[in-house]
mmCIF file of C-alpha atoms in Angstrom:
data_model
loop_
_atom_site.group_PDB
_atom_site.id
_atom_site.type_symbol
_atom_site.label_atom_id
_atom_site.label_comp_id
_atom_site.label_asym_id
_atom_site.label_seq_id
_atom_site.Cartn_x
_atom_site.Cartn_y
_atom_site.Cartn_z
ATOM 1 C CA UNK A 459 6.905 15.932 -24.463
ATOM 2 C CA UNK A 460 7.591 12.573 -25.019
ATOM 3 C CA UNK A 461 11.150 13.303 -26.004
ATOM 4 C CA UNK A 462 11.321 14.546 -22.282
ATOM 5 C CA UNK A 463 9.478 11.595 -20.909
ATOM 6 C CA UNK A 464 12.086 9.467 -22.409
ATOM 7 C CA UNK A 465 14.785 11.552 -20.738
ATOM 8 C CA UNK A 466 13.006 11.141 -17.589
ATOM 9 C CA UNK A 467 12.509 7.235 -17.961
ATOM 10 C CA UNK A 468 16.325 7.518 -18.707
ATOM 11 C CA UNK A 469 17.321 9.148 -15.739
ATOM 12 C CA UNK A 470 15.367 7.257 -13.126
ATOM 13 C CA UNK A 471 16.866 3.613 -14.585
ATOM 14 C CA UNK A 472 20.237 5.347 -14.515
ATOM 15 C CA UNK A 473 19.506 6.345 -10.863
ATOM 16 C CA UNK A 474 17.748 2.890 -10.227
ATOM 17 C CA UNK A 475 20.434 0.518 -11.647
ATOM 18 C CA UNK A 476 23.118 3.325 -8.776
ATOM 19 C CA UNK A 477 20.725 2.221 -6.035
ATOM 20 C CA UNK A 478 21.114 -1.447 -7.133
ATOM 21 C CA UNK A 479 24.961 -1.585 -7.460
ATOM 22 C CA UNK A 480 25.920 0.778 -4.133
ATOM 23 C CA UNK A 481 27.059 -1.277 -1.426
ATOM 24 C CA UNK A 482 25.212 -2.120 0.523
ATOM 25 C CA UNK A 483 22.454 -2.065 -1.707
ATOM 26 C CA UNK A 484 20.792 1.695 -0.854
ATOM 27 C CA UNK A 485 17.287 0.875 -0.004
ATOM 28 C CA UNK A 486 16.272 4.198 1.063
ATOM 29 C CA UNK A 487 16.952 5.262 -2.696
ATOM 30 C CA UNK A 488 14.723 3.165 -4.179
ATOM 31 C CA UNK A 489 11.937 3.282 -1.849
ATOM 32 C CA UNK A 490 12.002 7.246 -2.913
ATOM 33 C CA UNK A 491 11.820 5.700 -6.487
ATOM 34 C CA UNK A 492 9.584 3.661 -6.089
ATOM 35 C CA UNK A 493 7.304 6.311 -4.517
ATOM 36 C CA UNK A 494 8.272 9.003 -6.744
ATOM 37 C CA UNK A 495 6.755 9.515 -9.930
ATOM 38 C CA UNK A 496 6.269 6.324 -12.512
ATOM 39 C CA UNK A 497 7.453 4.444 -10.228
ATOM 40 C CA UNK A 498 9.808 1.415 -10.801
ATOM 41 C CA UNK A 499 8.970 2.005 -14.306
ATOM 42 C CA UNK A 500 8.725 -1.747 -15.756
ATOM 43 C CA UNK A 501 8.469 -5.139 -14.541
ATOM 44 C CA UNK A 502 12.253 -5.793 -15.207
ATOM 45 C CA UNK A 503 13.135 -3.203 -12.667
ATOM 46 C CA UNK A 504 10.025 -4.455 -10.531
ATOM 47 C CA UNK A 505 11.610 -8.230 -10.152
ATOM 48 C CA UNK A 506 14.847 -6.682 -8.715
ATOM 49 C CA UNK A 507 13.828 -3.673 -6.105
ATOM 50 C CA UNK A 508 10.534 -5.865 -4.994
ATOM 51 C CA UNK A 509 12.664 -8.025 -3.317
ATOM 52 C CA UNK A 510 14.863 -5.579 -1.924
ATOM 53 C CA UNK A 511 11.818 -3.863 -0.343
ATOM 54 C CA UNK A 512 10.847 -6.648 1.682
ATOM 55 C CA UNK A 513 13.859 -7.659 2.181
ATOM 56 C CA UNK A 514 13.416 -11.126 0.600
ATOM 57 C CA UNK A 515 16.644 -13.061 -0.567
ATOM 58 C CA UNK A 516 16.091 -13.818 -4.038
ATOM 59 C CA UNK A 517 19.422 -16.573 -3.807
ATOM 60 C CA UNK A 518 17.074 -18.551 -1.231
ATOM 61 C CA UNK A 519 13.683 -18.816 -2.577
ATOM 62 C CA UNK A 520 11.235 -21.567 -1.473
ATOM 63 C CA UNK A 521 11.123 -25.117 -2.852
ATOM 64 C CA UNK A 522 8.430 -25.556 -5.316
ATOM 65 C CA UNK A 523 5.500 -26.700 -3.606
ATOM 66 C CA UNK A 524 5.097 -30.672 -3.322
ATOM 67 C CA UNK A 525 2.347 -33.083 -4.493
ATOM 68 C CA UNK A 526 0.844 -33.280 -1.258
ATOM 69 C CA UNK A 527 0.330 -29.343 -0.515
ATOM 70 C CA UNK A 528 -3.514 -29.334 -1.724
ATOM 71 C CA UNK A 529 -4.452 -32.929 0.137
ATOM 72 C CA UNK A 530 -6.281 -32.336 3.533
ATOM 73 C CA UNK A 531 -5.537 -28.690 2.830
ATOM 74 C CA UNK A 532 -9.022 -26.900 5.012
ATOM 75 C CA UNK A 533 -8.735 -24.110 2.394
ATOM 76 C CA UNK A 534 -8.299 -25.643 -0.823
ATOM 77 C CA UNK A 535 -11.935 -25.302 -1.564
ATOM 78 C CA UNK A 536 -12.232 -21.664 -0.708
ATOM 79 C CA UNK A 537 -9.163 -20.433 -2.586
ATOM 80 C CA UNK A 538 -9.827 -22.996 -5.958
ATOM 81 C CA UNK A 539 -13.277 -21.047 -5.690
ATOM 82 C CA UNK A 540 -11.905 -17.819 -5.813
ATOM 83 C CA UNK A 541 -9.274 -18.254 -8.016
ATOM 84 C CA UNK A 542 -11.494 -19.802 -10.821
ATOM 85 C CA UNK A 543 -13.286 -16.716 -10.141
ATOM 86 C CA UNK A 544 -10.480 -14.274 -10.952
ATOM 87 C CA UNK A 545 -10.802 -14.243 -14.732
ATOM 88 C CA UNK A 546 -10.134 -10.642 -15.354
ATOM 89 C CA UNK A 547 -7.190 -9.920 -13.296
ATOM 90 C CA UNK A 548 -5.541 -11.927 -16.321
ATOM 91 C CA UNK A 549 -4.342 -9.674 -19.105
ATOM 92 C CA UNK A 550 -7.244 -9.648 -22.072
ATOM 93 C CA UNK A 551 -6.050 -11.582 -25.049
ATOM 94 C CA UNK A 552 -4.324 -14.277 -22.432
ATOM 95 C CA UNK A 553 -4.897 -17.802 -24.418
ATOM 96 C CA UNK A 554 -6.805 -20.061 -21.779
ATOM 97 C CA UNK A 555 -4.069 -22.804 -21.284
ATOM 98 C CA UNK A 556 -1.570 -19.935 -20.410
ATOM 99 C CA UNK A 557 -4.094 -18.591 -17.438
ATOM 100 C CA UNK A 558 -5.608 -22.266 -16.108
ATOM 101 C CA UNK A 559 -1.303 -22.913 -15.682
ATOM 102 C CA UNK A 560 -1.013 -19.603 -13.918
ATOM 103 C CA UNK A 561 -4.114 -20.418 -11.943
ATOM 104 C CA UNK A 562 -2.663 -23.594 -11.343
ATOM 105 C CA UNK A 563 0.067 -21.636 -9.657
ATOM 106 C CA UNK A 564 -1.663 -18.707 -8.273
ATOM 107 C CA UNK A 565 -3.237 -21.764 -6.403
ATOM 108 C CA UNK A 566 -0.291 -23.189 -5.036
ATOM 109 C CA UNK A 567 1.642 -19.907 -4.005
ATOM 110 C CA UNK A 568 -1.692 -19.278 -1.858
ATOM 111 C CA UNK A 569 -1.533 -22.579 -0.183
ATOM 112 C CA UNK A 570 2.240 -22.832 0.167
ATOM 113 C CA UNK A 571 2.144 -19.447 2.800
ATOM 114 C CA UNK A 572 -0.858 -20.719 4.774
ATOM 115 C CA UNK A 573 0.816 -24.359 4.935
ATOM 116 C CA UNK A 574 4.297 -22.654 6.559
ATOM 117 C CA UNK A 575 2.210 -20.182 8.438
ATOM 118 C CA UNK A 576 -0.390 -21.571 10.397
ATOM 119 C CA UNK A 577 -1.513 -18.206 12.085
ATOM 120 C CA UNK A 578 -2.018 -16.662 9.108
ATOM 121 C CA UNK A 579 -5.924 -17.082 7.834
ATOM 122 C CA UNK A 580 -6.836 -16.718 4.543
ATOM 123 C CA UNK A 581 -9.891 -14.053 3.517
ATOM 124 C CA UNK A 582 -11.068 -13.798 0.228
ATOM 125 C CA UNK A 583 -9.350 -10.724 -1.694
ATOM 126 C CA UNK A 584 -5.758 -12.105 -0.782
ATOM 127 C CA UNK A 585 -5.566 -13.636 -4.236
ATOM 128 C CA UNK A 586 -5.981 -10.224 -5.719
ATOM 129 C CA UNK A 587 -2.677 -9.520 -4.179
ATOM 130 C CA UNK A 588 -0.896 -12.694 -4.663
ATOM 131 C CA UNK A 589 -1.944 -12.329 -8.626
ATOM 132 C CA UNK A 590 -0.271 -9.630 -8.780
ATOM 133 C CA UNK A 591 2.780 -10.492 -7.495
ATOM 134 C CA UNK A 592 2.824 -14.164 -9.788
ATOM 135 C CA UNK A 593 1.781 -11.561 -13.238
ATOM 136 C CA UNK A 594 4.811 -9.351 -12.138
ATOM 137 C CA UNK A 595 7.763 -11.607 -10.951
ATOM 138 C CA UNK A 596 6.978 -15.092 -11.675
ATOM 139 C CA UNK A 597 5.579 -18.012 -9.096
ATOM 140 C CA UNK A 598 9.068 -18.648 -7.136
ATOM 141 C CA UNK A 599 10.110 -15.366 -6.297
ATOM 142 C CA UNK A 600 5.993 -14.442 -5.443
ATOM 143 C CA UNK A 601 5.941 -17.023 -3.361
ATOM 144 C CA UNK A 602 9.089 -15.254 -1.083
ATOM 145 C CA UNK A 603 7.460 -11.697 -1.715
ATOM 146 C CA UNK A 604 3.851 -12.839 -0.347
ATOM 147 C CA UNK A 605 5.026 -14.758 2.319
ATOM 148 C CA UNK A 606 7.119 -11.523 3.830
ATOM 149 C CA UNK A 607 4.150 -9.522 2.708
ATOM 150 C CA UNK A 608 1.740 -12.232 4.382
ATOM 151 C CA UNK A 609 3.624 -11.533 7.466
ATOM 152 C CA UNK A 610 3.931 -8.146 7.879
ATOM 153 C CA UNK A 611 2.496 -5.228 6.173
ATOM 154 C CA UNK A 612 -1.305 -7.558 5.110
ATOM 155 C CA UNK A 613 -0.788 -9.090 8.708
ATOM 156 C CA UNK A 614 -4.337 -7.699 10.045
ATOM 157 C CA UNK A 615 -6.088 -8.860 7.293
ATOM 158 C CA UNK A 616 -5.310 -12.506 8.170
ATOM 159 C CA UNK A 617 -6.051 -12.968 11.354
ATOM 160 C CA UNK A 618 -8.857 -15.104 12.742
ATOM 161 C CA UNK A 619 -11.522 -12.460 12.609
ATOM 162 C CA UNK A 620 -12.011 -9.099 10.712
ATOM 163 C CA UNK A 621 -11.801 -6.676 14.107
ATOM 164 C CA UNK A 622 -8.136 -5.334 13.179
ATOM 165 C CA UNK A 623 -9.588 -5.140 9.549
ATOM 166 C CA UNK A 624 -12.295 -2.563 10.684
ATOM 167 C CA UNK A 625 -9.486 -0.999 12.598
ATOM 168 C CA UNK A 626 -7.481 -0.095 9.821
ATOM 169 C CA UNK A 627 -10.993 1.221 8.236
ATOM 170 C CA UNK A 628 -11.704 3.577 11.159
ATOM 171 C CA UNK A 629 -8.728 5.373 10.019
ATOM 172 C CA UNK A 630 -10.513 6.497 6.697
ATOM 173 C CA UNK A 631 -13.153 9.190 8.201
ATOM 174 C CA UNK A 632 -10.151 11.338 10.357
ATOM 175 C CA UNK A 633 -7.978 11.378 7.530
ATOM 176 C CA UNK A 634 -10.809 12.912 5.444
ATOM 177 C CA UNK A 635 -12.140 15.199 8.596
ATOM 178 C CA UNK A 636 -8.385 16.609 9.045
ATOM 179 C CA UNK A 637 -8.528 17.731 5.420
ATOM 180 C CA UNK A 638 -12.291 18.459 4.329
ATOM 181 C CA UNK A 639 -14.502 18.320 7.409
ATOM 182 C CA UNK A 640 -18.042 19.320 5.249
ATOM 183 C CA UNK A 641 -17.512 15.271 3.431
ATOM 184 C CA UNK A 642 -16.702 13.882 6.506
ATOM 185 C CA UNK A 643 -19.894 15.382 8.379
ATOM 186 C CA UNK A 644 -21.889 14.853 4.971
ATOM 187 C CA UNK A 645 -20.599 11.288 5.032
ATOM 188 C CA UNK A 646 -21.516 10.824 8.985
ATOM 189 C CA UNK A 647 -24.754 12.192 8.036
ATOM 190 C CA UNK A 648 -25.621 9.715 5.848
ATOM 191 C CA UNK A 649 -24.190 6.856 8.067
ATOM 192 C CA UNK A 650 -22.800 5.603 4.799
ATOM 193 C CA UNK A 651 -19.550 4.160 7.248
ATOM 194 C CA UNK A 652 -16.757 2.659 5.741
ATOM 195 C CA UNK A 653 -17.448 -0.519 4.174
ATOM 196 C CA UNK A 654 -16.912 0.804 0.431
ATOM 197 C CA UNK A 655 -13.692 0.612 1.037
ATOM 198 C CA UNK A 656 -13.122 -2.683 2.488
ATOM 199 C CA UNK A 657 -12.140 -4.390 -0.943
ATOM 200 C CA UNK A 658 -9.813 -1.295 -2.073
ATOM 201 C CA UNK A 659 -7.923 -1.734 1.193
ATOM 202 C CA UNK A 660 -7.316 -5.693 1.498
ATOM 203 C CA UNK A 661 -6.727 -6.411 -2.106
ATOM 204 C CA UNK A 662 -4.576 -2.867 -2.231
ATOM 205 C CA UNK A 663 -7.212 -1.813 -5.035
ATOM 206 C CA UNK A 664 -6.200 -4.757 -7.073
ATOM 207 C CA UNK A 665 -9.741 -6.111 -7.082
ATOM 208 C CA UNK A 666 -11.038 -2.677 -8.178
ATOM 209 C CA UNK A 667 -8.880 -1.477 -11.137
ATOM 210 C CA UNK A 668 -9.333 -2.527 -14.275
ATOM 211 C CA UNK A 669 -5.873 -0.924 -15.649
ATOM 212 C CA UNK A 670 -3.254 -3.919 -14.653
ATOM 213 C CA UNK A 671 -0.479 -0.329 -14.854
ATOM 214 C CA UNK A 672 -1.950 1.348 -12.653
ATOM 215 C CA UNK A 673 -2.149 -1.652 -9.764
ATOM 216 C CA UNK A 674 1.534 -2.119 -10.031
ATOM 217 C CA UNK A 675 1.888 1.354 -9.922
ATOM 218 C CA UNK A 676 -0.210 1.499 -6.152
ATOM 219 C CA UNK A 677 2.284 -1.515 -5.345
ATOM 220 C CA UNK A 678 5.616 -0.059 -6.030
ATOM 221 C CA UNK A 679 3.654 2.701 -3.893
ATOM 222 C CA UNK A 680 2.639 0.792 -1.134
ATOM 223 C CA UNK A 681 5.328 -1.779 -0.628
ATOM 224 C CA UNK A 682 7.747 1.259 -0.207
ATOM 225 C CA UNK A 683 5.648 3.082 2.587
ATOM 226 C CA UNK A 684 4.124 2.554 5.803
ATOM 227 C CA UNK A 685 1.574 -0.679 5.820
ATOM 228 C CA UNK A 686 -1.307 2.126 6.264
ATOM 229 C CA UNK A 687 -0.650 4.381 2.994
ATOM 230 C CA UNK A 688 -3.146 2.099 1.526
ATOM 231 C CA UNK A 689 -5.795 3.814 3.826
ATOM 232 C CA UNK A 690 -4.281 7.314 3.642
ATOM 233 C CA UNK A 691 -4.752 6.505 -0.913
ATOM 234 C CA UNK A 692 -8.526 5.547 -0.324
ATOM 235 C CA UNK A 693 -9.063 8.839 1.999
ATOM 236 C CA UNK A 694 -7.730 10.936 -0.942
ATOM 237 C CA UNK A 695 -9.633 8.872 -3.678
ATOM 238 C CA UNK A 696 -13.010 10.116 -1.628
ATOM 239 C CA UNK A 697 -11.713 13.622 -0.979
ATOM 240 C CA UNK A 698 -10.763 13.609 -4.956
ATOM 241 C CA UNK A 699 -14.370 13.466 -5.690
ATOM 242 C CA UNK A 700 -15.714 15.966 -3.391
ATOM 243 C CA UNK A 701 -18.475 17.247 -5.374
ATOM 244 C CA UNK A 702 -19.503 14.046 -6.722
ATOM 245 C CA UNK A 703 -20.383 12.943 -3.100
ATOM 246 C CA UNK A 704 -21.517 16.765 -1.951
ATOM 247 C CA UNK A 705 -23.897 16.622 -4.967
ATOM 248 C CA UNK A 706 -25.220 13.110 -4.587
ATOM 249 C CA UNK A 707 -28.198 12.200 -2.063
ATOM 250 C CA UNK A 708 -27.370 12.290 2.053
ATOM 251 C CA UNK A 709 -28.182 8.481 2.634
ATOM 252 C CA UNK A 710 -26.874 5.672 2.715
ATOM 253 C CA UNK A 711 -27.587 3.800 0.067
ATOM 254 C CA UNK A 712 -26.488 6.555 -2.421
ATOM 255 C CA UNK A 713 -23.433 7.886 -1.219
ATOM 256 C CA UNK A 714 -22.188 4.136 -0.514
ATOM 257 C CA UNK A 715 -23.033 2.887 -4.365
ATOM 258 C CA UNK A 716 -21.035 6.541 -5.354
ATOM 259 C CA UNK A 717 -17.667 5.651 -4.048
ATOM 260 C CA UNK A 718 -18.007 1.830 -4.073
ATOM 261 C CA UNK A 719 -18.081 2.239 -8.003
ATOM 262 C CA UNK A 720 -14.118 3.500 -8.007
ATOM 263 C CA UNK A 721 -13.751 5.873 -11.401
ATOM 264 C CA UNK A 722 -11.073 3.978 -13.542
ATOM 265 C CA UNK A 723 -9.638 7.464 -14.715
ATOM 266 C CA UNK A 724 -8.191 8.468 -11.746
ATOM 267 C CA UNK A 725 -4.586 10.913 -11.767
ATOM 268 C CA UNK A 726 -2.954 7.928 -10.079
ATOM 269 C CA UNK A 727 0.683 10.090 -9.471
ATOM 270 C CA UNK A 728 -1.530 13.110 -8.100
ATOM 271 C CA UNK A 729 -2.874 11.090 -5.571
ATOM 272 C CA UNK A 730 -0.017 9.079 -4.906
ATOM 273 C CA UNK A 731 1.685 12.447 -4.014
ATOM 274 C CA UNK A 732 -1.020 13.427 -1.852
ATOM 275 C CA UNK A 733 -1.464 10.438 0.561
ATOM 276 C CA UNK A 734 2.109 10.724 0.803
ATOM 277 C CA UNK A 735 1.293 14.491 1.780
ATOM 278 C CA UNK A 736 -1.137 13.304 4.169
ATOM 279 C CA UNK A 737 0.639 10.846 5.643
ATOM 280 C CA UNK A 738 3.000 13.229 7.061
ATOM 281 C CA UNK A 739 0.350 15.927 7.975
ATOM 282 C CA UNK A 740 -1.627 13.657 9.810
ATOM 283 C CA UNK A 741 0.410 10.462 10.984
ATOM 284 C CA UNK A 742 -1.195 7.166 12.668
ATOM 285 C CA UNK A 743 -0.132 7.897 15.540
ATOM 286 C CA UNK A 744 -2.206 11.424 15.652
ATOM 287 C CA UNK A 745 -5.322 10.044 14.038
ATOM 288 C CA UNK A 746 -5.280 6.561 16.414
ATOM 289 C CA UNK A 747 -7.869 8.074 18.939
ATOM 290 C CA UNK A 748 -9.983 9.121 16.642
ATOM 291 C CA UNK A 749 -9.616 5.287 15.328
ATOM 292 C CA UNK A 750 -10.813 3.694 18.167
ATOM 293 C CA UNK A 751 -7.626 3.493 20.218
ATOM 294 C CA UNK A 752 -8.487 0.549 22.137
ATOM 295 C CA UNK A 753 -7.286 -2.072 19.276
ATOM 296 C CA UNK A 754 -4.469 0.052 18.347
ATOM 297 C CA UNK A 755 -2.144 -2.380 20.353
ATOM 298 C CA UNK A 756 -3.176 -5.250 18.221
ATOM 299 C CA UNK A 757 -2.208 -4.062 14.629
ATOM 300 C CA UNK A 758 0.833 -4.834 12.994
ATOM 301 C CA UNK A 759 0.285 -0.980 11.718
ATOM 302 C CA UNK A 760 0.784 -0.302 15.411
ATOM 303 C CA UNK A 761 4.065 -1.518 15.561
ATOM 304 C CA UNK A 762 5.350 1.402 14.089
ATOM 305 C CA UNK A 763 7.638 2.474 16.737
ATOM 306 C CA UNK A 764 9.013 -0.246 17.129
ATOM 307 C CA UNK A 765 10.383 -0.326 13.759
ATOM 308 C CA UNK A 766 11.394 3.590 14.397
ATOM 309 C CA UNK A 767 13.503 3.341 17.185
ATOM 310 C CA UNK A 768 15.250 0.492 15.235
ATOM 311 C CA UNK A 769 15.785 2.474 11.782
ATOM 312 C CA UNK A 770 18.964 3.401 12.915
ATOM 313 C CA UNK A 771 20.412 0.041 11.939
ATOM 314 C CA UNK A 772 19.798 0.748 8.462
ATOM 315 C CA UNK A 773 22.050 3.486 7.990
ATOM 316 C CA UNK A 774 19.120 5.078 5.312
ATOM 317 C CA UNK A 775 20.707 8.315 3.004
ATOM 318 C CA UNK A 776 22.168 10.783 5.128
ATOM 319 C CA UNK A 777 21.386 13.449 2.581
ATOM 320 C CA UNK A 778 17.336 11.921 3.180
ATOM 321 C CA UNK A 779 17.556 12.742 6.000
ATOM 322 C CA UNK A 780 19.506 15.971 6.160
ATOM 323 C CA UNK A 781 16.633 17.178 3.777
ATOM 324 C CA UNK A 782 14.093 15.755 6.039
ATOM 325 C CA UNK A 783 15.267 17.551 9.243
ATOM 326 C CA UNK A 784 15.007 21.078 7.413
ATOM 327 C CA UNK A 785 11.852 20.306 6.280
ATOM 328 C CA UNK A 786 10.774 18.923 9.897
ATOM 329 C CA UNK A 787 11.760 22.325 11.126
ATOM 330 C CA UNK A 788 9.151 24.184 8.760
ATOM 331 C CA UNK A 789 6.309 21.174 9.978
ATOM 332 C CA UNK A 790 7.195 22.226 13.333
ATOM 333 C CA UNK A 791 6.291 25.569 13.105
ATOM 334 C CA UNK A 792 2.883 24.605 12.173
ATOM 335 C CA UNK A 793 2.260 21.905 14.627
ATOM 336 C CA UNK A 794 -0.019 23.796 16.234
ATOM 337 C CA UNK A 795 -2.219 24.525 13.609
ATOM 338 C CA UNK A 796 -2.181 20.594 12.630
ATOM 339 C CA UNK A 797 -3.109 19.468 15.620
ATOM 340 C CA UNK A 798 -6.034 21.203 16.946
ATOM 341 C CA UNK A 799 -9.268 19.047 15.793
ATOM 342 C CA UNK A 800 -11.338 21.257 13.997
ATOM 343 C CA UNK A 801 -8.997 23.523 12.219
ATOM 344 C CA UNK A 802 -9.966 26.026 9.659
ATOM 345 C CA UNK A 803 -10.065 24.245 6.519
ATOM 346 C CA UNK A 804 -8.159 27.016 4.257
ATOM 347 C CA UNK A 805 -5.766 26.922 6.622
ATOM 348 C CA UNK A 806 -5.360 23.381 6.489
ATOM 349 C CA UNK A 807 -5.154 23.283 2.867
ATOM 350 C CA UNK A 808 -2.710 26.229 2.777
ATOM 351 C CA UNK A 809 -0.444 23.950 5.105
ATOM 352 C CA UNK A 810 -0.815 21.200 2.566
ATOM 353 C CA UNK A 811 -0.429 23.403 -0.201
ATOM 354 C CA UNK A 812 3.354 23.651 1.746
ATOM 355 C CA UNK A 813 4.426 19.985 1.748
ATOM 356 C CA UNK A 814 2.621 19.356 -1.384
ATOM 357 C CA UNK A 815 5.653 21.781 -2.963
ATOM 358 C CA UNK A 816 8.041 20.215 -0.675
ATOM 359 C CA UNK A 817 6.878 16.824 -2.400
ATOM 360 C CA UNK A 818 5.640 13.665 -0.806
ATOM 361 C CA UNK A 819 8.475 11.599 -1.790
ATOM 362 C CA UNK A 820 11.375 12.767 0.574
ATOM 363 C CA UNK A 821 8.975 13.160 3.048
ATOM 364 C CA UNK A 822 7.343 9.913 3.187
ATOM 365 C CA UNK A 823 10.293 7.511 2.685
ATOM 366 C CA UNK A 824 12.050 9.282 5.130
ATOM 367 C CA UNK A 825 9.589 9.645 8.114
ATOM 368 C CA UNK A 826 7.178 5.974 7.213
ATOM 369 C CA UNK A 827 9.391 3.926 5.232
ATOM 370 C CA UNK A 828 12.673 3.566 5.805
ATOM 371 C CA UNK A 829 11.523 2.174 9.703
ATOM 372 C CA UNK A 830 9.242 0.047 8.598
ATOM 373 C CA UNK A 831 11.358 -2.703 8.122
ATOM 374 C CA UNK A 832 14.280 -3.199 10.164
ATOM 375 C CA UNK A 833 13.409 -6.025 11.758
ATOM 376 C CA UNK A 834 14.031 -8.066 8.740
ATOM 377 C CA UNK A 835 16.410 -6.026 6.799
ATOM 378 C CA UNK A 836 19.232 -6.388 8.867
ATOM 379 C CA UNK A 837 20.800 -9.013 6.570
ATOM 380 C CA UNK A 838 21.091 -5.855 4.103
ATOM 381 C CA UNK A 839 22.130 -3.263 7.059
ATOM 382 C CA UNK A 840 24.267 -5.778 9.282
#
C-alpha cells in the first residue's frame, strides 16, 4: 500500500509540475488537483498553485509593511489580542522566539490588508486564516494571498455587521434537508439553529482542527471551489454524524454542545468528495430561497453569475468540460427528482450514490470553480 501511495504522490507532482509549465499556466488542472484527493500534496507545491488560484502575481508582491502601520491603527488592540491568543495554531515543539517573530508578522500581514482596504472590517477568526497562509507560504507572499482572499471569497465576513455572515449560515439546514430530512426536522425541533457552525465557517475550520494537515488540506479544497463549499463541508460534517445527533437529546442545549465539539478523526477526503457531490446536486442558486432570499443580492457568494457568464475568458480544459457536458446530460435526466422539496430520501441518496461514482472532482471544478474567478484572472487568460 504504501508502495502505491508513493506511485500516486508520484503521479499527481508529475501531473502538477504539467499544469505549472503549460502555457498559459492551466488553472483548471490544478484546481481539479487541488480538489482531488491529497490535495496539493506539500507546502512546496502549495507556495506555487496558491497563487495561481487567486490569481495573485507572485513577481509583484507588497512592500513590507512600514514603521508606522500599527500607530493610530483602530484595530491594533483587537488583533494584538487575538493573536497573542493563538498559541496553538503554532506547530507543538515551535521554540518561543520563532512564534513571538511569526506573531510579530501574523500581526502585520493583518493590519497591512485593513490599512489598503478600508471597507474591509476585521472580525475575530480572520487570523485563523491569515495563520495559515503565513505557516504555509511565508509573510510576503500571505500578505498577496489574504488580501485577494480578503476581497473576494471571505468578503461577507468583513463587512460592517454579521447579516451576510448569517446568510451564508442559512444555507447549512437546506443542504442537510435536501439530503437527510429526519436531522434537519430533528435539528428544527430542537431549535438548536446554526450558530455551531459560525467558527468552522469564518476561520474555514482552522480554529477548530487540531491536525495543522488536515487545515491545509480544507484550503487547497476551498480556495479551488466556489466561496460557499465551506458551508456545503460543514452540512456534510453534521450529516456524517447522523446517529450521534439522532441519538442525543432534542434540545437545544444538547444537540448544539454535540456538533460544536467537531470530532478530530474525521475521513477528511470522504467528505471533501461529498460536498463536492453536494454542491452540484443542490447548487446556491437552488437552495437561495430556502436561505432567506432577500440578502442574496448582497453576498459576494451571490455574484456567482457574474463570474459564469465571464468563464469563457479563461479558456478552462476543453476535455473538463467535454466530460462535464456528458455528465450534465445524466443530471438532467434527474432534475426532476432533485428539485421537488421533499423528495424521497432513498431516492435522493440513490441519485447521490450516481455522482458520488462520477466523482466530485470533475464535477465541481468544472461547474463552481473555474467561474469563480475571472474577474481577476484575466492577466493569466488575456
Amino acid at each position: 500500500q504504501s508502495a502505491e501511495k508513493r506511485l500516486f504522490k508520484r503521479r499527481k507532482v508529475a501531473e502538477i509540475e504539467q499544469a505549472l509549465s503549460s502555457e498559459p499556466i492551466d488553472v483548471a488542472a490544478l484546481r481539479r488537483m487541488a480538489i482531488s484527493e491529497g490535495g496539493l500534496l506539500t507546502d512546496e507545491i502549495r507556495c506555487r498553485v496558491w497563487p495561481k488560484l487567486l490569481s495573485v502575481d507572485t513577481d509583484d508582491l507588497p512592500p513590507p509593511p512600514g514603521k508606522d502601520l500599527r500607530e493610530d491603527n483602530k484595530d491594533y488592540q483587537q488583533v494584538l489580542l487575538d493573536v497573542r491568543r493563538s498559541l496553538r495554531r503554532f506547530p507543538p515543539g515551535m521554540p518561543d522566539d520563532q512564534r513571538e517573530g511569526l506573531q510579530e508578522e501574523l500581526i502585520d500581514i493583518i493590519l497591512h490588508v485593513l490599512q489598503r482596504n478600508p471597507q474591509l472590517h476585521y472580525y475575530q477568526g480572520y487570523h485563523d486564516i491569515v495563520v495559515t497562509f503565513l505557516l504555509v507560504v511565508g509573510d510576503r507572499l500571505a500578505t498577496a494571498l489574504v488580501e485577494k482572499l480578503s476581497t473576494h471569497h471571505l468578503r461577507d465576513f468583513m463587512d460592517p455587521t454579521m447579516d451576510n455572515t448569517k446568510h451564508i449560515l442559512n444555507y447549512l439546514m437546506p443542504i442537510i434537508d435536501q439530503v437527510n430530512p429526519e436531522v434537519h426536522d430533528f435539528m428544527q425541533s430542537a431549535e438548536v439553529g446554526t450558530i455551531f457552525a459560525l467558527s468552522w465557517l469564518i476561520t474555514w475550520f482552522g480554529h477548530v482542527l487540531s491536525d495543522f494537515r488536515h487545515v491545509v488540506r480544507l484550503y487547497d479544497f476551498f480556495l479551488a471551489c466556489h466561496p460557499l463549499m465551506p458551508i456545503y463541508f460543514a452540512a456534510v460534517i453534521v450529516l456524517h454524524r447522523e446517529q450521534e445527533v439522532l441519538d442525543c437529546e432534542c434540545d437545544m442545549a444538547s444537540v448544539h454542545h454535540l456538533l460544536s465539539q467537531i470530532p478530530q478523526d474525521l475521513p477528511y477526503e470522504t467528505l471533501i468528495s461529498r460536498a463536492g457531490d453536494l454542491f452540484v446536486q443542490f447548487p446556491p442558486s437552488e437552495l437561495a430561497r430556502e436561505a432567506a432570499q432577500q440578502q442574496a443580492e448582497r453576498t459576494a457568494a451571490s455574484t456567482f453569475k457574474d463570474f459564469e457568464l465571464a468563464s469563457v475568458q479563461q479558456r478552462p480544459d476543453t476535455v473538463l468540460r467535454q466530460r462535464f457536458r456528458e455528465r450534465l446530460r445524466g443530471e438532467e435526466r434527474t432534475k426532476s427528482v432533485l428539485t421537488k422539496p421533499r423528495t424521497n430520501r432513498f431516492v435522493k441518496l440513490a441519485v447521490m450514490g450516481l455522482t458520488v461514482a462520477l466523482g466530485a472532482a470533475a464535477l465541481a471544478v468544472v461547474k463552481s470553480a473555474l467561474e469563480w474567478a475571472p474577474k481577476f484572472e484575466l492577466q493569466i487568460f488575456p
